[in-house]
Coordinates of N, CA and C in Angstrom, one line a residue:
M1 N 1.8 18.7 5.2 CA 2.7 18.8 4.0 C 3.0 17.4 3.5
Q2 N 3.0 17.2 2.2 CA 3.2 15.9 1.6 C 4.7 15.7 1.3
I3 N 5.4 14.7 1.8 CA 6.8 14.4 1.6 C 6.9 13.3 0.6
N4 N 7.7 13.4 -0.4 CA 7.9 12.3 -1.4 C 8.8 11.3 -0.8
F5 N 8.4 10.0 -0.9 CA 9.3 8.9 -0.4 C 10.5 8.8 -1.3
P6 N 11.7 8.7 -0.8 CA 12.9 8.7 -1.7 C 12.9 7.4 -2.5
G7 N 13.0 7.5 -3.8 CA 13.0 6.3 -4.6 C 14.3 5.5 -4.6
N8 N 15.4 6.1 -3.9 CA 16.6 5.4 -4.0 C 17.1 4.7 -2.7
I9 N 16.2 4.8 -1.6 CA 16.6 4.1 -0.4 C 16.1 2.7 -0.4
R10 N 16.7 1.8 0.3 CA 16.5 0.4 0.2 C 15.5 -0.1 1.3
I11 N 14.5 -0.8 0.9 CA 13.5 -1.3 1.9 C 13.9 -2.8 2.2
K12 N 14.5 -3.0 3.3 CA 15.0 -4.3 3.7 C 13.8 -5.3 4.0
R13 N 12.9 -4.7 4.8 CA 11.8 -5.5 5.2 C 10.6 -4.6 5.5
I14 N 9.4 -5.1 5.2 CA 8.1 -4.4 5.4 C 7.1 -5.3 6.0
R15 N 6.4 -4.8 7.1 CA 5.5 -5.6 7.8 C 4.2 -4.8 8.0
P16 N 3.2 -4.9 7.1 CA 2.0 -4.2 7.2 C 1.0 -5.0 8.1
R17 N 0.2 -4.3 8.9 CA -0.8 -5.0 9.7 C -2.1 -4.1 9.8
L18 N -3.2 -4.6 9.5 CA -4.5 -3.9 9.6 C -5.0 -4.0 11.0
E19 N -5.3 -2.8 11.6 CA -5.7 -2.7 13.0 C -7.0 -1.9 13.1
G20 N -7.7 -2.1 14.2 CA -8.8 -1.3 14.6 C -10.1 -1.6 13.8
L21 N -10.3 -2.8 13.3 CA -11.6 -3.0 12.6 C -12.7 -3.3 13.6
R22 N -12.3 -3.6 14.8 CA -13.3 -3.7 15.9 C -12.8 -3.0 17.1
S23 N -13.7 -2.4 17.8 CA -13.3 -1.7 19.0 C -13.4 -2.7 20.2
S24 N -13.1 -2.2 21.4 CA -13.2 -3.0 22.5 C -14.6 -3.5 22.8
P25 N -14.8 -4.7 23.3 CA -16.1 -5.2 23.6 C -16.9 -4.3 24.6
F26 N -18.2 -4.3 24.5 CA -19.0 -3.5 25.4 C -20.2 -4.4 25.7
V27 N -21.0 -3.9 26.8 CA -22.2 -4.6 27.2 C -23.4 -3.8 26.9
N28 N -24.4 -4.3 26.2 CA -25.6 -3.5 25.9 C -26.5 -3.4 27.1
I29 N -27.7 -2.7 27.0 CA -28.5 -2.5 28.1 C -29.2 -3.8 28.6
D30 N -29.1 -4.9 27.8 CA -29.7 -6.1 28.3 C -28.6 -7.0 28.9
G31 N -27.4 -6.4 29.1 CA -26.3 -7.2 29.7 C -25.6 -8.1 28.8
E32 N -25.8 -8.0 27.5 CA -25.2 -8.9 26.5 C -23.9 -8.3 26.0
P33 N -22.8 -9.1 25.9 CA -21.5 -8.6 25.5 C -21.5 -8.4 23.9
Y34 N -21.0 -7.3 23.4 CA -20.9 -7.1 22.0 C -19.5 -6.5 21.7
A35 N -19.1 -6.6 20.5 CA -18.0 -5.8 20.0 C -18.5 -4.9 18.9
R36 N -18.3 -3.6 19.1 CA -18.8 -2.6 18.2 C -18.0 -2.6 16.9
P37 N -18.6 -3.0 15.7 CA -17.8 -3.0 14.5 C -17.4 -1.6 14.0
S38 N -16.2 -1.5 13.4 CA -15.7 -0.3 12.8 C -15.4 -0.5 11.4
L39 N -15.8 0.3 10.5 CA -15.5 0.1 9.1 C -14.2 0.9 8.7
N40 N -13.7 1.6 9.7 CA -12.5 2.4 9.3 C -11.2 1.5 9.4
G41 N -10.8 1.2 10.6 CA -9.5 0.5 10.7 C -8.4 1.4 10.1
R42 N -7.2 0.9 10.3 CA -6.1 1.6 9.6 C -4.9 0.6 9.6
W43 N -4.1 0.9 8.6 CA -2.8 0.1 8.4 C -1.7 0.7 9.3
R44 N -1.0 -0.2 9.9 CA 0.2 0.1 10.6 C 1.4 -0.6 9.9
V45 N 2.4 0.1 9.5 CA 3.4 -0.5 8.7 C 4.8 -0.3 9.4
E46 N 5.5 -1.4 9.6 CA 6.8 -1.3 10.1 C 7.8 -1.6 9.0
M47 N 8.7 -0.6 8.8 CA 9.7 -0.8 7.7 C 11.1 -0.7 8.2
D48 N 12.0 -1.6 7.7 CA 13.4 -1.6 8.0 C 14.0 -1.0 6.7
L49 N 14.6 0.2 6.9 CA 15.1 1.0 5.7 C 16.7 1.0 5.8
M50 N 17.3 0.9 4.7 CA 18.8 0.8 4.6 C 19.4 1.8 3.6
C51 N 20.6 2.1 3.9 CA 21.4 2.9 2.9 C 22.8 2.3 2.8
A52 N 23.3 2.4 1.6 CA 24.6 1.8 1.3 C 25.6 2.7 0.6
I53 N 25.1 3.9 0.1 CA 26.0 4.8 -0.6 C 25.6 6.2 -0.1
E54 N 26.4 7.2 -0.5 CA 26.1 8.6 0.0 C 24.7 9.1 -0.3
D55 N 24.3 9.0 -1.6 CA 23.0 9.5 -2.0 C 21.9 8.8 -1.2
E56 N 22.0 7.5 -0.9 CA 21.0 6.8 -0.1 C 20.9 7.3 1.3
Y57 N 22.1 7.5 1.9 CA 22.2 8.0 3.3 C 21.6 9.4 3.4
L58 N 21.9 10.3 2.5 CA 21.4 11.7 2.5 C 19.9 11.7 2.3
A59 N 19.4 10.8 1.4 CA 18.0 10.8 1.1 C 17.2 10.2 2.4
L60 N 17.7 9.2 3.0 CA 17.1 8.6 4.1 C 17.1 9.5 5.3
S61 N 18.2 10.2 5.6 CA 18.3 11.1 6.7 C 17.3 12.3 6.5
A62 N 17.3 12.8 5.3 CA 16.4 14.0 5.1 C 14.9 13.5 5.2
F63 N 14.6 12.3 4.7 CA 13.2 11.8 4.8 C 12.8 11.7 6.2
L64 N 13.6 11.0 7.0 CA 13.2 10.8 8.5 C 13.1 12.1 9.2
M65 N 13.9 13.1 8.9 CA 13.8 14.4 9.5 C 12.5 15.1 9.2
A66 N 12.1 15.1 7.9 CA 10.9 15.7 7.4 C 9.7 15.0 8.0
M67 N 9.7 13.7 8.1 CA 8.5 12.9 8.6 C 8.3 13.1 10.1
S68 N 9.4 13.5 10.8 CA 9.3 13.6 12.2 C 8.4 14.9 12.6
A69 N 8.2 15.7 11.6 CA 7.3 16.9 11.8 C 5.9 16.7 11.6
G70 N 5.4 15.4 11.5 CA 4.0 15.1 11.3 C 3.5 15.2 9.9
N71 N 4.4 15.3 8.9 CA 4.0 15.4 7.5 C 3.5 14.0 7.1
T72 N 2.9 14.0 5.9 CA 2.5 12.7 5.3 C 3.3 12.3 4.1
T73 N 3.2 11.1 3.7 CA 3.9 10.6 2.6 C 3.1 9.5 1.9
T74 N 3.5 9.0 0.7 CA 2.9 7.9 0.1 C 3.9 6.8 0.1
L75 N 3.7 5.7 0.9 CA 4.6 4.6 1.0 C 4.5 3.7 -0.2
P76 N 5.6 3.2 -0.7 CA 5.6 2.1 -1.7 C 5.5 0.8 -0.9
M77 N 4.4 0.1 -1.1 CA 4.1 -1.1 -0.4 C 4.6 -2.3 -1.2
T78 N 5.9 -2.5 -1.2 CA 6.5 -3.5 -2.0 C 6.1 -4.9 -1.6
T79 N 6.0 -5.8 -2.5 CA 5.7 -7.2 -2.2 C 6.3 -8.1 -3.3
H80 N 6.6 -9.4 -2.9 CA 7.2 -10.3 -3.9 C 6.1 -10.9 -4.8
W81 N 4.8 -11.0 -4.2 CA 3.8 -11.8 -4.9 C 2.9 -10.9 -5.7
L82 N 3.2 -10.7 -6.9 CA 2.4 -9.8 -7.8 C 1.7 -10.7 -8.8
P83 N 0.5 -10.3 -9.3 CA -0.2 -11.0 -10.4 C 0.6 -10.9 -11.7
N84 N 0.1 -11.6 -12.7 CA 0.7 -11.5 -14.1 C 0.3 -10.3 -14.8
D85 N 1.0 -10.0 -15.9 CA 0.6 -9.0 -16.8 C -0.2 -9.6 -17.9
S86 N -0.5 -8.8 -19.0 CA -1.4 -9.3 -20.1 C -0.8 -10.4 -20.9
N87 N 0.5 -10.6 -20.7 CA 1.2 -11.7 -21.5 C 1.4 -12.9 -20.6
G88 N 0.9 -12.9 -19.4 CA 1.1 -14.0 -18.5 C 2.4 -14.0 -17.7
R89 N 3.2 -12.9 -17.8 CA 4.4 -12.8 -17.0 C 4.2 -12.0 -15.7
R90 N 4.9 -12.4 -14.7 CA 4.7 -11.7 -13.4 C 5.2 -10.3 -13.5
L91 N 4.3 -9.4 -12.9 CA 4.6 -7.9 -13.0 C 5.9 -7.6 -12.1
N92 N 6.5 -6.5 -12.4 CA 7.8 -6.2 -11.8 C 7.7 -5.2 -10.6
G93 N 6.6 -4.5 -10.5 CA 6.5 -3.5 -9.4 C 7.2 -2.2 -9.6
F94 N 7.8 -1.7 -8.6 CA 8.5 -0.4 -8.7 C 9.8 -0.4 -9.5
A95 N 10.1 0.6 -10.2 CA 11.5 0.8 -10.7 C 12.0 2.2 -10.2
E96 N 13.2 2.1 -9.8 CA 13.8 3.3 -9.2 C 14.0 4.5 -10.2
A97 N 13.9 5.7 -9.7 CA 14.2 6.9 -10.5 C 15.6 6.9 -11.0
P98 N 15.9 7.4 -12.1 CA 17.3 7.5 -12.6 C 18.1 8.4 -11.7
E99 N 19.4 8.2 -11.7 CA 20.3 8.9 -10.8 C 20.3 10.4 -10.9
F100 N 20.0 10.9 -12.1 CA 20.2 12.3 -12.4 C 19.1 13.1 -11.8
T101 N 18.1 12.5 -11.1 CA 17.0 13.3 -10.5 C 17.5 13.6 -9.1
G102 N 18.1 14.8 -8.9 CA 18.9 15.2 -7.7 C 18.1 15.2 -6.4
N103 N 16.7 15.1 -6.5 CA 16.0 15.2 -5.2 C 15.7 13.8 -4.6
H104 N 16.4 12.8 -5.1 CA 16.3 11.4 -4.5 C 14.9 10.8 -4.6
E105 N 14.0 11.3 -5.4 CA 12.6 10.9 -5.3 C 12.0 10.4 -6.6
G106 N 11.0 9.6 -6.5 CA 10.2 9.2 -7.7 C 10.6 7.8 -8.3
W107 N 9.8 7.4 -9.2 CA 10.0 6.1 -10.0 C 9.8 6.4 -11.4
I108 N 10.4 5.5 -12.3 CA 10.4 5.8 -13.7 C 9.3 5.1 -14.4
S109 N 8.6 4.2 -13.8 CA 7.6 3.4 -14.5 C 6.2 3.7 -14.0
E110 N 5.3 3.5 -14.9 CA 3.9 3.8 -14.6 C 3.3 2.4 -14.1
P111 N 2.2 2.5 -13.2 CA 1.6 1.3 -12.8 C 0.9 0.5 -14.0
F112 N 0.8 -0.8 -13.8 CA 0.1 -1.6 -14.9 C -1.3 -1.2 -15.0
A113 N -1.8 -1.0 -16.3 CA -3.1 -0.4 -16.5 C -4.1 -1.5 -16.9
G114 N -3.8 -2.8 -16.6 CA -4.7 -3.9 -17.1 C -5.9 -4.1 -16.2
Y115 N -5.9 -3.6 -15.0 CA -7.0 -3.8 -14.1 C -7.8 -2.5 -13.9
T116 N -9.1 -2.5 -14.1 CA -10.0 -1.4 -14.0 C -11.3 -1.8 -13.3
L117 N -11.9 -0.8 -12.7 CA -13.2 -1.1 -12.1 C -14.3 -1.3 -13.2
R118 N -15.0 -2.4 -13.0 CA -16.0 -2.8 -14.0 C -17.3 -2.0 -13.7
T119 N -17.6 -1.7 -12.4 CA -18.7 -0.9 -12.0 C -18.3 0.1 -11.0
P120 N -19.0 1.2 -10.8 CA -18.6 2.2 -9.8 C -18.4 1.5 -8.4
A121 N -17.5 2.0 -7.6 CA -17.3 1.6 -6.2 C -17.7 2.7 -5.3
T122 N -18.4 2.4 -4.3 CA -18.9 3.4 -3.3 C -18.2 3.2 -2.0
R123 N -18.0 4.3 -1.3 CA -17.4 4.3 0.0 C -18.1 3.3 0.9
R124 N -17.3 2.5 1.6 CA -17.8 1.4 2.5 C -18.2 0.1 1.8
D125 N -18.1 0.1 0.5 CA -18.4 -1.2 -0.2 C -17.4 -2.3 0.3
S126 N -17.8 -3.5 0.5 CA -16.9 -4.6 0.9 C -16.4 -5.4 -0.3
F127 N -16.9 -5.1 -1.5 CA -16.4 -5.8 -2.6 C -16.5 -4.9 -3.8
I128 N -15.7 -5.2 -4.9 CA -15.6 -4.5 -6.1 C -15.6 -5.5 -7.3
D129 N -16.1 -5.0 -8.4 CA -16.1 -5.8 -9.7 C -15.0 -5.2 -10.6
V130 N -14.1 -6.0 -11.1 CA -13.0 -5.5 -11.9 C -12.9 -6.2 -13.2
N131 N -12.4 -5.4 -14.2 CA -12.0 -6.0 -15.5 C -10.5 -6.5 -15.3
V132 N -10.2 -7.7 -15.8 CA -8.9 -8.2 -15.6 C -8.4 -8.7 -17.0
P133 N -7.0 -8.7 -17.2 CA -6.5 -9.3 -18.4 C -6.8 -10.8 -18.5
E134 N -6.9 -11.3 -19.7 CA -7.2 -12.7 -19.9 C -6.2 -13.7 -19.2
L135 N -5.0 -13.3 -19.2 CA -3.9 -14.2 -18.7 C -3.5 -13.8 -17.3
S136 N -4.4 -13.1 -16.6 CA -4.0 -12.7 -15.2 C -5.3 -12.7 -14.4
Q137 N -5.0 -12.8 -13.1 CA -6.1 -12.8 -12.1 C -5.6 -12.4 -10.7
L138 N -6.5 -11.9 -9.9 CA -6.1 -11.6 -8.5 C -6.6 -12.8 -7.6
R139 N -5.8 -13.1 -6.6 CA -6.2 -14.2 -5.7 C -6.2 -13.7 -4.3
P140 N -6.9 -14.3 -3.4 CA -6.9 -13.9 -1.9 C -5.4 -13.9 -1.4
G141 N -5.1 -12.8 -0.8 CA -3.8 -12.5 -0.3 C -3.1 -11.5 -1.1
H142 N -3.5 -11.3 -2.4 CA -2.9 -10.2 -3.2 C -3.5 -8.9 -2.6
R143 N -2.7 -7.8 -2.8 CA -3.2 -6.5 -2.3 C -3.4 -5.6 -3.6
I144 N -4.2 -4.6 -3.4 CA -4.5 -3.6 -4.5 C -4.5 -2.2 -3.9
T145 N -4.4 -1.2 -4.7 CA -4.5 0.2 -4.3 C -5.6 0.9 -5.1
L146 N -6.5 1.5 -4.4 CA -7.5 2.4 -5.1 C -7.2 3.8 -4.6
G147 N -6.9 4.7 -5.6 CA -6.4 6.0 -5.2 C -5.1 5.8 -4.5
D148 N -5.0 6.3 -3.2 CA -3.8 6.0 -2.4 C -4.1 5.2 -1.2
R149 N -5.1 4.3 -1.3 CA -5.6 3.5 -0.2 C -5.3 2.0 -0.5
L150 N -4.7 1.4 0.5 CA -4.3 0.0 0.4 C -5.5 -1.0 0.8
H151 N -5.7 -2.0 0.1 CA -6.7 -3.1 0.4 C -6.1 -4.4 0.2
E152 N -6.5 -5.4 1.0 CA -6.1 -6.8 0.7 C -7.3 -7.6 0.2
V153 N -7.1 -8.4 -0.8 CA -8.1 -9.3 -1.3 C -8.3 -10.5 -0.4
I154 N -9.5 -10.7 0.1 CA -9.8 -11.8 1.0 C -10.7 -12.9 0.3
G155 N -11.2 -12.5 -0.9 CA -12.0 -13.4 -1.6 C -12.1 -13.0 -3.1
A156 N -12.1 -13.9 -4.0 CA -12.1 -13.6 -5.4 C -12.9 -14.6 -6.2
S157 N -13.8 -14.2 -7.1 CA -14.6 -15.1 -7.9 C -14.7 -14.5 -9.3
H158 N -14.9 -15.3 -10.3 CA -15.1 -14.9 -11.7 C -16.6 -14.6 -11.9
I159 N -16.9 -13.5 -12.5 CA -18.3 -13.0 -12.8 C -18.8 -13.7 -14.0
A160 N -19.9 -14.5 -13.9 CA -20.5 -15.2 -15.0 C -19.5 -16.1 -15.8
E161 N -18.6 -16.7 -15.0 CA -17.6 -17.6 -15.5 C -16.7 -16.9 -16.6
S162 N -16.6 -15.6 -16.5 CA -15.8 -14.8 -17.5 C -14.3 -14.9 -17.1
D163 N -13.4 -15.0 -18.1 CA -12.0 -14.9 -17.8 C -11.5 -13.5 -17.6
T164 N -12.3 -12.5 -17.9 CA -11.8 -11.1 -17.8 C -12.7 -10.3 -16.9
A165 N -13.3 -10.9 -15.9 CA -14.1 -10.1 -14.9 C -14.1 -10.9 -13.6
Q166 N -13.7 -10.2 -12.5 CA -13.7 -10.8 -11.2 C -14.4 -9.9 -10.2
R167 N -15.0 -10.5 -9.2 CA -15.5 -9.9 -8.0 C -14.6 -10.1 -6.9
L168 N -14.1 -9.0 -6.2 CA -13.1 -9.1 -5.2 C -13.7 -8.6 -3.9
S169 N -13.6 -9.4 -2.8 CA -13.9 -9.0 -1.5 C -12.7 -8.4 -0.8
L170 N -12.8 -7.2 -0.2 CA -11.7 -6.4 0.3 C -11.7 -6.2 1.8
M171 N -10.6 -6.0 2.4 CA -10.4 -5.5 3.7 C -9.3 -4.5 3.6
P172 N -9.4 -3.3 4.2 CA -10.6 -2.7 4.7 C -11.6 -2.4 3.6
N173 N -12.8 -2.0 4.0 CA -13.8 -1.6 3.0 C -13.3 -0.4 2.1
V174 N -13.9 -0.2 1.0 CA -13.6 0.9 0.1 C -13.6 2.2 0.9
R175 N -12.5 3.0 0.7 CA -12.4 4.3 1.5 C -13.1 5.5 0.8
Q176 N -13.2 5.4 -0.5 CA -13.8 6.6 -1.2 C -14.4 6.2 -2.5
N177 N -15.4 7.0 -3.0 CA -16.1 6.6 -4.3 C -15.1 6.6 -5.4
A178 N -15.4 5.7 -6.4 CA -14.5 5.6 -7.6 C -15.4 5.3 -8.8
D179 N -15.2 5.9 -9.9 CA -16.0 5.7 -11.1 C -15.6 4.4 -11.8
A180 N -16.6 3.8 -12.6 CA -16.3 2.7 -13.4 C -15.2 3.1 -14.4
G181 N -14.2 2.2 -14.6 CA -13.1 2.5 -15.5 C -11.9 3.0 -14.7
S182 N -12.0 3.3 -13.4 CA -10.9 3.8 -12.6 C -9.8 2.7 -12.5
L183 N -8.6 3.1 -12.5 CA -7.5 2.2 -12.4 C -7.5 1.5 -11.1
V184 N -7.3 0.2 -11.1 CA -7.0 -0.6 -9.9 C -5.6 -1.0 -9.9
V185 N -4.8 -0.5 -9.1 CA -3.3 -0.7 -9.1 C -3.0 -2.0 -8.4
V186 N -2.3 -2.9 -9.1 CA -2.0 -4.2 -8.5 C -0.5 -4.4 -8.4
D187 N 0.4 -3.5 -9.0 CA 1.8 -3.8 -8.9 C 2.5 -2.7 -8.1
Q188 N 2.2 -1.4 -8.3 CA 2.9 -0.4 -7.5 C 2.0 0.1 -6.4
L189 N 1.9 -0.8 -5.4 CA 1.0 -0.6 -4.3 C 1.5 0.6 -3.4
K190 N 0.5 1.4 -2.9 CA 0.9 2.6 -2.2 C -0.1 2.8 -1.0
L191 N 0.4 3.6 0.0 CA -0.4 3.9 1.2 C -0.1 5.3 1.6
H192 N -1.1 6.1 1.8 CA -1.0 7.4 2.4 C -0.8 7.3 3.9
A193 N 0.3 7.8 4.4 CA 0.7 7.5 5.8 C 1.5 8.6 6.5
Q194 N 1.5 8.6 7.8 CA 2.4 9.4 8.6 C 3.3 8.5 9.4
M195 N 4.4 9.1 9.8 CA 5.4 8.3 10.6 C 5.0 8.4 12.1
E196 N 4.9 7.3 12.7 CA 4.5 7.3 14.1 C 5.8 7.3 15.0
S197 N 6.8 6.6 14.6 CA 8.1 6.6 15.3 C 9.2 6.1 14.4
A198 N 10.4 6.3 14.8 CA 11.6 5.8 14.1 C 12.8 5.8 15.0
G199 N 13.6 4.8 14.9 CA 14.8 4.7 15.7 C 15.8 5.6 15.1
D200 N 17.0 5.6 15.7 CA 18.1 6.4 15.2 C 18.7 5.7 14.0
L201 N 19.1 6.5 13.0 CA 19.8 6.0 11.8 C 21.1 5.5 12.2
E202 N 21.2 4.2 12.4 CA 22.4 3.5 12.9 C 23.4 3.3 11.7
V203 N 24.5 4.0 11.8 CA 25.6 3.9 10.8 C 26.7 3.1 11.4
W204 N 27.0 1.9 10.8 CA 28.1 1.1 11.4 C 29.3 1.3 10.6
Q205 N 29.2 1.7 9.4 CA 30.4 2.1 8.6 C 30.0 3.0 7.5
V206 N 30.2 4.3 7.7 CA 29.6 5.3 6.7 C 30.0 5.0 5.3
P207 N 29.0 5.0 4.4 CA 27.6 5.5 4.6 C 26.6 4.3 4.8
F208 N 27.0 3.1 5.2 CA 26.1 2.0 5.4 C 25.3 2.3 6.7
G209 N 24.0 2.1 6.6 CA 23.2 2.4 7.8 C 21.8 1.7 7.7
E210 N 21.1 1.6 8.8 CA 19.8 1.0 8.9 C 19.0 1.6 10.0
V211 N 17.7 1.7 9.7 CA 16.8 2.2 10.7 C 15.4 1.6 10.6
T212 N 14.7 1.4 11.7 CA 13.3 0.9 11.6 C 12.4 2.0 11.9
A213 N 11.4 2.2 11.0 CA 10.4 3.2 11.2 C 9.0 2.6 11.1
V214 N 8.1 3.2 11.9 CA 6.7 2.7 12.0 C 5.8 3.8 11.4
F215 N 5.0 3.5 10.5 CA 4.0 4.4 9.8 C 2.6 3.9 10.1
V216 N 1.7 4.9 10.2 CA 0.3 4.6 10.3 C -0.5 5.3 9.2
E217 N -1.6 4.7 8.7 CA -2.3 5.2 7.6 C -2.9 6.6 8.0
A218 N -2.8 7.6 7.1 CA -3.3 8.9 7.4 C -4.6 9.2 6.7
F219 N -5.5 9.9 7.3 CA -6.8 10.2 6.7 C -6.9 11.7 6.5

């Protein structure tokens, strides 16, 4: 079952880490040591979540309870370092849903549509070609979302010295096929995940509270 991440709870800190790109070393039949490469890997994300008012407390408590049953969610992978928009201004990322949406969930803004795939992307590709706005570009260390899968840019170069076309090297490799023209999300980064563990929702003065939860990428 898919659980919506509450749009009104506060993310104090987020620590994503990519794990499992290589398995344990092994020795082949000639006695030589090797590490068997894996193209899968998965993200593990540790989040410190906070609440400060009644609605936030209720939303966070209900979310943790639902996720404890092995359900999946789409995590908002917030970050301070976003690329520019078409006007050369830094993108804003997520905007919280208005208060009148009683289910505590959702956001009011659409992702920036300025980045698209220049050519089709195939599962397990290690790089993609993208169309970019003239006053914007992606750099190593930026992250992107294709579908609901998170990738980090580890290399970037301009195609044929064009200001509006880049080739990006990604980790992990592309998870699923995508057509040319598909949106490459650079501001509202997301990850399909399950909750691995969570501490108790510590409330030091109702409704103020904080909890640390660990999520792993779901397939």
